[in-house]
Every structure is written in C-alpha cells, then in structure tokens.
Amino acid sequence: MAVDVRAGRDVPERAQRYLREAGANLIDGTERPAVGGGTFEDLDPATEEVLAAVPRSNADDVDAAVQAARRAHQDGRWSSVPPVTRARVLQQVADLIADDADDLAWIDTLDNGKPWSHARAEVLAAANCFRYFAGWVDKTYGETIPSAPNRLVYSLREPVGVCGQIIPWNFPFLMAAWKVAPTLAFGNTLVLKPAEQTPLSALWLFRLLGQVGVPPGVANLVHGVGEEAGAALVAHPGVDAVTFTGSTEVGRLVMRASAEHLHRVTLELGGKTPVVVFDDVDVATVARRAAFACFYNAGQVCTAGTRLVVSQRIHDELIARLKAVAESTVVGPGWHADSRMGPVVSREQYERVAGYVDVAAGEGAELVTGGHRSGGFDVGFFFEPTVFDRVQVGMRIAQEEVFGPVLAVQTFSDEDEGVHVANAVPYGLAASVWTDDVRRAHRVARRLQAGTVWVNTFGDFDAAVSFGGYKRSGFGRELGRHAVETYTQVKHVWVATG
Ligand code: ADP
C-alpha cells in the first residue's frame, strides 16, 4: 500500500498565513497582482497540490517595476543614504531573516521539496550573505592615482544602476539573497524575477526590506514565466545590468537579448562537476561524500558532483560502497525528519531525469542502482538516487547537465588521464579532487578547469568566497570581493591643480 506523503505536514500557523498572501508582486513598495490579472499555479512537488496562484506578469508589469527602480536610482533615495546607515539596514535584514528561519524553511521546503533542515541551513546562509555584504557598504571606495604634477586624479566606485535579476528554483531564498544583498550593498536598485517553480519565499525577503527602511522602488519583485516576464526583463532598455543564474541554454538567450541594449551581463550557468578520486584515499569516506556531492538537493545543484572520476585501482570498492550509500539514502518529503533527499522540483524535471536514465542505458552505461520512481508514495516527483558505471567521455550522460540525482562514473589509469577526463566537458563551474598526496592535490587543483576547486571536501560555500564559472558555465563572479566588480562601475576624475 502506498505511504501517505502528507503525514507530518504540520505547517506552522504563520507560514500558512503567509502562503495565502505570497502570490503577489511588489512594485514601488506596493504588493499587487499582475496588471492583466493573470496567474499561474505553483505546486508542492511532494504532494502535487497547488500551494498558491502567483502573478503571471507580462511586459507591462516588468515595465512598471523597471520604471520604479529607475526613478529610485535616479533620485538617489538609496545610494545617497549614508553608508553606515545602509550597512545597518542590511544587518537588520540579516537578523530578521535569521529570526524567521524556521518559517522561511517551511516555505522553501513546500515549494521546492527539499528537506526542512537543508532549507533552514540555506536560509541562515542567506542571512550571512546579508551580513557579509553589509560589511562592504562603508568599505567600498576609489583610489587616488599618481599622474602629472599639475593633476589630481581619483576614482569613484559608483553603483551600476538598475539591476535585472533572474534566479532558478534550486535554492529559492538563498539565490534571492545572493542577488539582492550585494546589489543593495553597492547602492543599486533592482527588479528580481524568481523561478516560476519556486516563487513563494521571495516576497518574505522583500517585505523585510521594506520593514527595515529600504525605500519603496529600490527593490522590486516581479513574478512570472521565464519566456514572458524573464524575457521582458532582460530586453528592457531601462535595465543597466542583468545578473542571471540558470541553465546554459537560457543564458545564451539572455545574452542575446542583452546585446540589444548592451546591458552588463553576469551569467552563472550549468555545470558537470567532476569528483576526481585517487587511489590513496579512505574509500568509505569518499563514498559517503561523493554520494552527498551528487544527491544533495536531489542533484538539482549547478555544482552537483555528477561525474565520479575514479582511479581504476579503487573503482570496484568505491562503487560497491557508493551503491550501499545510495540505496540507504532516505528519499521522502521535506517534512519527514529522516528524509535526506526530497522529490525533484516538478513533473517536467522528473521526466527530464527519467529521460536521461533512458539515454544513459541506451548509450551502454551500466546501471548500478536506482533509475526509477522512489519512496512508495501515492504522489510526488520522487526519484531514486541513481548511479551509472562505465560511462565514456563521449556519452551524453557524461557531457550534459541532468539536474537530478544521477551520477556518472568514469575511470582513469594515471593523473594525466584523470585530469583529461575531468576537463573533457563544456562546463567549468566546479571540480573536486580527493587524494592524501599534498603535492598532487595542488597540482591537480591547478590543472582543473573550473571556477571553484574543492580539495578533500565538497560543496563548501561562504559569502566571502567568490563564485562563478569557467568555460560554458558563465562569467562574472558573485559573492566575495569580486562582487564589487559586478555591482559597481568606476569613474575617474581629473582635476587641474595648477
Ligand atoms: P532551469 O533549467 O534550472 O529551470 P532555466 O534557465 O530554465 O533553468 O530557468 C532559470 C530562470 O530563468 C527562471 O527564473 C526562469 O523563469 C528564467 N527564464 C527561463 N527562460 C527565460 C528567458 N527566455 N528569458 C529570461 N529568463 C528566462
């Protein structure tokens, strides 16, 4: 008999109340529906029930939001607030997010499907992101540059202006924070469009911004479908910079649209992260960590370690252990305390993952475990942790981003081959290397073509550490001090002194 997925779904009263209101845009300080009254249904991926009807915004809504952000940028209602005050405001946002973490985690769990404890950790990381960027507000300034004796030359770090921001559905609240915190810290205004699969937690953030004194019009929220609201935002002439996180395919469209008005573009796109394992490691530990690397968030992570590139010498032992870990991973709804992996986010995503399982099998990869619907529930987009062995470099399962819990195992006989296999993909977002040989660790870290390399660890993030891609994984950097380049522009002033 099928298990009732709803058991234990005790949504706290405050989160329930919020869910009834969450389907709203927030433009120029006012919560409102889409101009045309259109909505789309947002589903809970574990129960397949409708959580909320959300505004299906069109180009008019996007235009209203961009106009509001433009006015706010031009009259300097945010950028002219004294830095120490702006910093204090962002600190307060961080505190309020942390206070609300339990309820906010429920919203992302319901909307995305992830385990509540994971959602809560991500909300706290979002609070830290605001704390970190609050620190930059009054520490971002220009330089004086020596030139001719009768000239004083100095630089100013100024906001870029109106930022159009588009985020994916895998870390709904955290991705909003990654965009909004630096944008505001450096004095910009913004329009954010969340993913249509997970729109709900964003309004909570925007309400908090209003509560602590971010003026109306500075931060605007527009919901909608990618090809409509998203496309209208990146094509809008009133936008100065576009920061996009999503698929490489849509990244291309965004860049093409941005070319028309020469928007500054930052793209954080797909990945096919290799986890390179040499034969001198503790195999049991690596098996656990490699499973976490691929199956965390049901594999729906742009940095997910979806390729295990392993030395032939420990291949059999590692695969046996990995199989055991995968088969003991508890798949279930986010509100079950023992769930380690939730459903994938939507029916479309479920079908995409199942489609790749067929592709891999058709290409001759060997199914070690998984490949099917999981959990024994009556509804929901649950998929088993899946491992394919004997994957060759040319196979689609080795080259394309699945965005689901599907691991491809590849082997190598020596270091050169390991590096070659690891790098033999179009992507370069992240990589991981496991070895007890410190010389080899640093050598391989240098040779891996990726914006982030983890050595004997995986999945570490910190607001202080910049993040972004090599190759087709995009360009520009978020977080850390490189965010200064993304969200400010430099003006040089020449003064005749004699
Ligand atoms: P994924 O494959 O992870 O769903 P997408 O790249 O499709 O990633 O979506 C990421 C974000 O991009 C979402 O907010 C989505 O609405 C938006 N989006 C999708 N298509 C477009 C488009 N043509 N123009 C602008 N944004 C888009």
XYZ file of C-alpha atoms and ligand atoms in Angstrom:
525
model
C 0.000 0.000 0.000
C 1.221 3.498 -0.836
C 2.506 5.615 2.046
C 0.645 8.873 2.762
C 3.106 11.581 1.816
C 1.151 14.214 3.776
C 1.758 12.617 7.175
C 3.656 15.091 9.337
C 2.972 18.043 7.082
C 2.216 20.329 10.019
C 2.843 23.750 8.508
C 3.172 26.365 11.278
C 0.321 28.885 11.517
C 2.464 31.861 10.481
C 3.778 30.099 7.369
C 0.225 29.059 6.475
C -0.979 32.647 6.746
C 1.927 33.801 4.598
C 1.167 31.189 1.943
C -2.287 32.710 1.495
C -0.693 36.078 0.665
C 2.556 35.049 -1.020
C 1.311 35.259 -4.579
C 1.940 38.953 -5.159
C 4.345 41.187 -6.998
C 5.914 44.033 -5.051
C 6.456 47.122 -7.173
C 7.302 50.588 -5.896
C 6.532 49.498 -2.348
C 3.082 48.104 -3.134
C 2.003 44.477 -3.264
C -0.128 43.887 -6.316
C -1.370 41.278 -8.779
C -0.290 41.209 -12.413
C -1.728 44.058 -14.494
C -3.702 41.686 -16.698
C -4.853 39.654 -13.680
C -3.115 36.523 -14.979
C -1.849 33.881 -12.581
C -0.096 30.542 -12.712
C -0.326 27.654 -10.258
C 2.603 26.858 -8.047
C 2.769 23.198 -6.951
C 4.170 21.362 -3.963
C 6.384 18.732 -5.646
C 5.821 16.201 -2.851
C 2.009 16.277 -2.832
C 1.376 17.790 -6.279
C -1.144 20.122 -4.592
C -1.470 23.780 -5.530
C 0.292 25.978 -2.984
C -0.597 29.371 -4.438
C -1.769 31.235 -7.508
C 1.074 33.539 -8.455
C 1.020 36.613 -10.748
C 1.785 35.746 -14.338
C 3.352 39.105 -15.106
C 3.726 40.436 -18.598
C 5.839 43.164 -20.178
C 3.634 45.884 -18.587
C 4.317 44.628 -15.080
C 8.014 44.368 -15.820
C 7.962 47.881 -17.251
C 6.272 49.275 -14.121
C 8.912 47.583 -11.949
C 11.837 48.778 -14.052
C 10.446 52.326 -14.139
C 10.123 52.289 -10.362
C 13.702 51.045 -9.995
C 14.911 53.699 -12.479
C 13.253 56.526 -10.575
C 14.724 55.213 -7.336
C 18.171 55.013 -8.903
C 17.971 58.463 -10.433
C 16.814 60.345 -7.343
C 19.414 58.521 -5.234
C 16.944 57.648 -2.483
C 19.079 54.612 -1.599
C 22.581 55.347 -2.910
C 22.676 58.675 -1.044
C 21.752 57.157 2.313
C 24.910 57.417 4.466
C 26.911 54.181 4.135
C 26.875 53.426 7.822
C 23.069 53.615 7.801
C 22.774 51.410 4.712
C 25.065 48.881 6.325
C 22.925 48.904 9.451
C 19.804 48.292 7.351
C 21.391 45.236 5.719
C 22.490 43.937 9.129
C 18.900 44.247 10.307
C 17.699 42.299 7.271
C 20.159 39.559 8.231
C 18.879 39.478 11.814
C 15.241 39.304 10.740
C 15.945 36.512 8.237
C 17.666 34.521 10.982
C 14.712 35.162 13.339
C 12.295 33.884 10.688
C 14.446 30.925 9.602
C 12.075 28.187 10.831
C 9.065 29.538 8.942
C 11.045 30.519 5.872
C 12.473 26.996 5.726
C 8.925 25.655 5.607
C 8.129 27.859 2.622
C 11.134 26.629 0.605
C 10.502 23.028 1.676
C 6.909 23.171 0.481
C 7.807 24.977 -2.716
C 10.991 23.148 -3.717
C 10.607 19.803 -1.928
C 13.948 19.828 -0.091
C 14.375 18.542 3.478
C 13.425 21.188 6.051
C 16.812 21.048 7.793
C 18.559 21.770 4.474
C 16.179 24.632 3.739
C 16.808 26.082 7.181
C 20.596 25.944 6.734
C 20.191 27.756 3.405
C 18.052 30.482 4.998
C 20.768 31.016 7.605
C 23.349 31.184 4.798
C 21.167 33.862 3.209
C 21.271 35.831 6.470
C 25.071 35.522 6.450
C 25.168 36.794 2.890
C 23.414 39.993 4.020
C 25.793 40.269 6.990
C 28.821 39.850 4.767
C 27.751 42.464 2.226
C 26.690 44.885 4.964
C 30.406 44.970 5.728
C 31.243 46.195 2.244
C 28.897 49.176 2.250
C 31.219 51.610 4.008
C 34.434 49.959 2.806
C 33.974 50.400 -0.927
C 35.728 53.426 -2.295
C 38.065 54.649 -5.000
C 41.755 55.487 -5.199
C 43.992 58.396 -5.985
C 46.239 57.791 -8.961
C 49.604 59.489 -9.418
C 49.785 61.309 -12.745
C 51.161 64.671 -13.948
C 52.269 67.050 -11.159
C 49.558 69.547 -12.071
C 46.755 66.998 -11.955
C 44.855 65.290 -9.164
C 43.303 62.049 -10.398
C 40.960 59.974 -8.313
C 38.431 57.241 -8.885
C 34.899 56.793 -7.591
C 33.151 53.457 -7.210
C 29.565 54.115 -8.275
C 26.517 51.851 -8.474
C 25.829 50.292 -11.866
C 22.175 51.378 -11.680
C 19.107 49.217 -12.233
C 19.872 45.501 -11.962
C 17.541 42.969 -13.601
C 17.951 39.695 -11.746
C 16.702 36.237 -12.623
C 17.115 33.246 -10.334
C 16.493 29.477 -10.542
C 14.399 27.164 -8.380
C 17.036 25.015 -6.686
C 17.822 27.338 -3.734
C 14.950 29.813 -3.868
C 15.610 32.006 -0.831
C 19.404 31.727 -0.892
C 19.648 32.659 -4.578
C 17.479 35.719 -3.933
C 19.886 36.745 -1.153
C 22.949 36.175 -3.342
C 21.499 38.664 -5.805
C 19.777 41.210 -3.589
C 22.377 41.593 -0.808
C 25.329 42.780 -2.961
C 23.062 44.762 -5.269
C 21.807 46.837 -2.348
C 25.170 46.955 -0.584
C 26.742 48.725 -3.542
C 23.871 51.213 -3.847
C 21.983 49.823 -6.837
C 18.259 49.350 -7.356
C 16.759 46.137 -8.684
C 13.988 44.081 -10.178
C 14.054 40.399 -9.248
C 12.177 37.623 -11.031
C 12.133 34.326 -9.117
C 11.702 30.984 -10.883
C 8.104 30.048 -11.588
C 8.579 26.658 -9.875
C 9.550 28.253 -6.539
C 8.238 31.821 -6.312
C 6.988 31.871 -2.735
C 9.774 32.808 -0.317
C 10.913 35.919 -2.227
C 8.079 38.149 -1.028
C 9.087 37.423 2.568
C 12.501 38.911 1.843
C 11.078 41.941 0.069
C 8.684 42.603 2.938
C 11.613 42.521 5.363
C 13.488 45.022 3.193
C 10.547 47.436 3.424
C 10.236 46.843 7.153
C 13.831 47.891 7.905
C 13.687 51.006 5.759
C 14.801 50.181 2.219
C 12.783 52.888 0.383
C 9.934 51.927 -1.993
C 11.050 51.379 -5.582
C 14.582 50.313 -4.652
C 13.857 46.574 -4.617
C 11.021 45.326 -6.822
C 9.692 41.814 -7.198
C 8.016 40.562 -10.357
C 6.747 37.003 -10.712
C 6.132 35.208 -13.950
C 7.127 32.701 -16.549
C 10.646 32.800 -17.964
C 9.742 33.351 -21.604
C 7.365 36.181 -20.649
C 8.378 38.149 -17.565
C 12.003 36.961 -17.659
C 12.419 37.739 -21.342
C 10.757 41.157 -20.894
C 13.148 41.994 -18.063
C 16.347 41.158 -19.936
C 15.097 43.005 -23.031
C 14.135 46.179 -21.146
C 16.091 49.304 -22.109
C 15.726 50.712 -18.594
C 17.908 47.966 -17.128
C 21.650 48.617 -16.724
C 22.897 45.198 -15.672
C 21.492 41.699 -15.915
C 22.565 39.068 -13.439
C 21.258 35.639 -14.331
C 21.538 32.232 -12.700
C 20.066 29.315 -14.625
C 20.691 26.952 -17.487
C 23.356 27.486 -20.141
C 20.637 27.301 -22.771
C 18.658 30.218 -21.291
C 21.921 32.030 -20.519
C 22.535 32.215 -24.274
C 19.086 33.745 -24.800
C 19.678 36.235 -22.018
C 22.969 37.333 -23.501
C 21.471 37.670 -26.955
C 18.630 39.839 -25.609
C 21.044 41.905 -23.540
C 23.134 42.684 -26.610
C 20.386 44.956 -27.906
C 20.854 47.492 -25.108
C 24.398 46.464 -24.170
C 23.445 45.501 -20.645
C 26.310 44.427 -18.466
C 25.741 40.701 -18.093
C 26.772 38.254 -15.412
C 25.892 34.632 -16.094
C 26.061 31.764 -13.620
C 25.089 28.725 -15.671
C 25.206 24.953 -15.715
C 27.861 22.514 -14.615
C 29.021 18.905 -14.821
C 31.296 18.823 -11.811
C 33.912 16.049 -11.693
C 34.831 14.464 -8.364
C 38.321 13.131 -9.073
C 39.354 10.352 -6.688
C 42.899 8.977 -6.495
C 43.778 5.586 -5.048
C 45.309 6.822 -1.779
C 42.062 7.928 -0.110
C 39.853 6.440 2.579
C 37.319 4.830 0.275
C 34.459 4.661 2.787
C 34.690 8.393 3.482
C 34.858 9.303 -0.184
C 31.863 7.084 -0.995
C 29.765 8.988 1.548
C 30.978 12.377 0.378
C 30.612 11.548 -3.308
C 27.012 10.482 -2.707
C 26.347 13.761 -0.880
C 28.047 15.661 -3.719
C 25.667 14.230 -6.298
C 22.448 13.634 -4.366
C 22.236 16.763 -2.211
C 19.099 18.704 -3.188
C 18.181 15.710 -5.380
C 21.086 16.610 -7.668
C 19.495 19.930 -8.552
C 22.604 21.993 -7.939
C 24.661 23.705 -10.610
C 27.801 22.463 -8.834
C 26.464 18.935 -8.191
C 29.258 16.356 -8.395
C 27.596 14.402 -11.180
C 30.753 12.729 -12.508
C 32.792 10.455 -10.304
C 36.187 10.218 -11.987
C 37.910 7.427 -10.105
C 41.236 5.611 -10.244
C 40.806 2.133 -11.736
C 42.652 0.714 -8.727
C 39.871 1.546 -6.247
C 36.959 1.556 -8.677
C 35.300 -1.702 -7.600
C 35.475 -0.981 -3.884
C 34.252 2.602 -4.282
C 31.319 1.586 -6.474
C 30.261 -1.137 -4.046
C 30.277 1.331 -1.158
C 28.607 4.050 -3.180
C 25.831 1.669 -4.164
C 25.226 0.911 -0.492
C 25.124 4.615 0.406
C 22.781 5.429 -2.483
C 20.421 2.607 -1.547
C 20.324 3.657 2.098
C 19.571 7.326 1.298
C 16.098 8.061 2.656
C 14.002 9.708 -0.051
C 10.884 11.422 1.239
C 9.020 14.664 1.715
C 10.937 17.548 3.252
C 8.856 17.497 6.432
C 9.939 13.970 7.422
C 12.857 14.404 9.788
C 14.640 11.347 8.371
C 14.399 12.425 4.688
C 17.807 13.088 3.189
C 16.534 13.729 -0.306
C 13.216 15.226 -1.405
C 11.366 14.983 -4.714
C 12.671 16.765 -7.788
C 11.001 20.109 -8.291
C 8.385 19.410 -10.957
C 6.857 16.849 -13.271
C 8.864 18.335 -16.132
C 12.080 17.853 -14.172
C 11.076 14.313 -13.215
C 10.550 13.456 -16.853
C 13.836 15.031 -17.816
C 15.686 12.911 -15.237
C 13.875 9.733 -16.292
C 14.671 10.615 -19.906
C 18.392 10.834 -19.129
C 18.251 7.414 -17.442
C 16.967 6.004 -20.728
C 19.610 7.907 -22.672
C 22.409 6.578 -20.458
C 21.147 2.997 -20.679
C 20.802 3.358 -24.452
C 24.378 4.610 -24.705
C 25.640 1.467 -22.984
C 26.312 2.836 -19.497
C 25.774 0.234 -16.790
C 23.052 0.920 -14.221
C 24.447 0.190 -10.750
C 21.440 1.319 -8.748
C 18.309 3.476 -8.991
C 16.757 4.696 -12.192
C 13.146 4.649 -11.040
C 10.469 6.387 -9.073
C 11.186 6.289 -5.376
C 9.676 6.258 -1.934
C 6.489 4.256 -2.340
C 4.321 7.382 -2.030
C 0.969 7.782 -3.739
C 2.015 11.080 -5.365
C 5.072 13.333 -5.779
C 8.084 13.620 -8.034
C 10.359 11.296 -6.068
C 13.281 9.718 -7.897
C 15.827 7.186 -6.703
C 19.475 8.100 -6.240
C 20.895 6.667 -9.444
C 24.413 5.544 -10.377
C 25.687 4.657 -13.853
C 29.064 2.952 -14.240
C 31.278 2.506 -17.327
C 30.460 5.948 -18.653
C 32.636 7.068 -21.567
C 33.683 10.673 -22.225
C 31.623 10.970 -25.396
C 28.322 9.862 -23.871
C 25.578 12.417 -23.313
C 25.319 11.327 -19.665
C 28.964 12.466 -19.288
C 28.502 15.743 -21.147
C 25.052 17.159 -20.395
C 23.593 18.585 -17.215
C 20.807 16.327 -15.924
C 19.900 18.403 -12.868
C 18.739 15.359 -10.974
C 20.143 12.575 -8.751
C 22.075 10.769 -11.472
C 25.778 10.015 -11.055
C 28.029 9.005 -13.950
C 31.154 7.015 -13.057
C 34.280 7.319 -15.226
C 37.715 5.824 -14.613
C 41.354 6.716 -15.209
C 44.667 4.929 -15.000
C 47.014 7.837 -14.196
C 46.947 11.503 -13.201
C 47.099 12.839 -16.749
C 44.167 10.767 -17.824
C 42.206 11.716 -14.714
C 42.687 15.407 -15.424
C 41.857 14.897 -19.074
C 38.587 13.094 -18.293
C 37.668 15.679 -15.641
C 38.167 18.547 -18.079
C 36.539 16.875 -21.082
C 33.182 18.694 -20.772
C 31.951 22.089 -21.975
C 31.318 23.212 -18.381
C 33.707 24.571 -15.764
C 31.775 25.632 -12.697
C 33.375 23.464 -10.028
C 35.569 20.410 -9.502
C 36.680 18.322 -6.564
C 39.823 16.274 -6.028
C 40.439 13.628 -3.379
C 43.968 12.482 -2.505
C 46.232 12.272 0.534
C 49.224 13.441 -1.526
C 49.518 17.172 -0.876
C 51.691 17.820 -3.934
C 49.297 16.060 -6.233
C 46.311 17.848 -4.660
C 47.662 21.303 -5.510
C 48.980 20.212 -8.892
C 45.620 18.804 -9.953
C 43.711 21.773 -8.481
C 45.673 23.999 -10.866
C 45.007 21.778 -13.840
C 41.248 21.506 -13.348
C 39.308 23.973 -15.476
C 36.768 25.309 -13.001
C 35.912 28.460 -11.079
C 35.880 26.552 -7.779
C 38.005 23.542 -6.795
C 37.392 21.653 -3.566
C 40.264 19.518 -2.258
C 39.251 16.654 0.034
C 35.937 18.392 0.575
C 32.859 19.225 -1.438
C 30.172 21.870 -1.609
C 31.698 24.489 0.679
C 30.295 27.964 0.185
C 30.891 31.205 2.005
C 29.644 34.686 1.163
C 33.286 35.801 1.468
C 34.444 33.454 -1.316
C 33.657 34.457 -4.894
C 31.809 32.011 -7.091
C 31.407 31.653 -10.859
C 32.267 29.654 -13.913
C 34.955 28.839 -16.422
C 34.045 27.773 -19.973
C 30.282 27.402 -20.706
C 29.398 27.755 -17.047
C 29.263 31.510 -17.459
C 31.307 34.529 -16.492
C 31.469 37.208 -13.885
C 31.669 36.436 -10.186
C 29.165 36.593 -7.384
C 29.971 36.834 -3.665
C 33.294 37.811 -2.133
C 35.274 40.825 -3.144
C 34.778 40.170 -6.853
C 31.132 41.175 -6.411
C 32.450 44.733 -6.293
C 33.241 44.462 -9.996
C 29.818 43.039 -10.784
C 27.820 45.668 -8.944
C 29.851 48.867 -9.257
C 31.385 50.882 -12.058
C 34.477 53.049 -11.870
C 34.659 56.746 -12.678
C 37.971 58.584 -12.895
C 38.051 62.285 -12.146
C 40.877 64.527 -13.442
C 41.367 67.812 -11.621
C 43.709 70.555 -12.800
C 45.659 71.669 -9.751
C 47.981 74.120 -11.448
P 16.318 25.539 -15.157
O 16.694 24.687 -16.329
O 17.160 25.394 -13.969
O 14.838 25.605 -14.901
P 16.181 27.971 -16.532
O 17.389 28.556 -17.132
O 15.123 27.420 -17.425
O 16.731 26.947 -15.517
O 15.471 28.982 -15.556
C 16.174 29.842 -14.694
C 15.420 31.154 -14.626
O 15.399 31.725 -15.934
C 13.966 31.052 -14.180
O 13.672 32.168 -13.340
C 13.216 31.166 -15.486
O 11.926 31.723 -15.329
C 14.095 32.116 -16.271
N 13.945 32.054 -17.729
C 13.589 30.988 -18.487
N 13.545 31.329 -19.792
C 13.880 32.636 -19.885
C 14.044 33.568 -20.961
N 13.818 33.219 -22.207
N 14.431 34.820 -20.651
C 14.671 35.177 -19.392
N 14.532 34.356 -18.337
C 14.144 33.101 -18.565
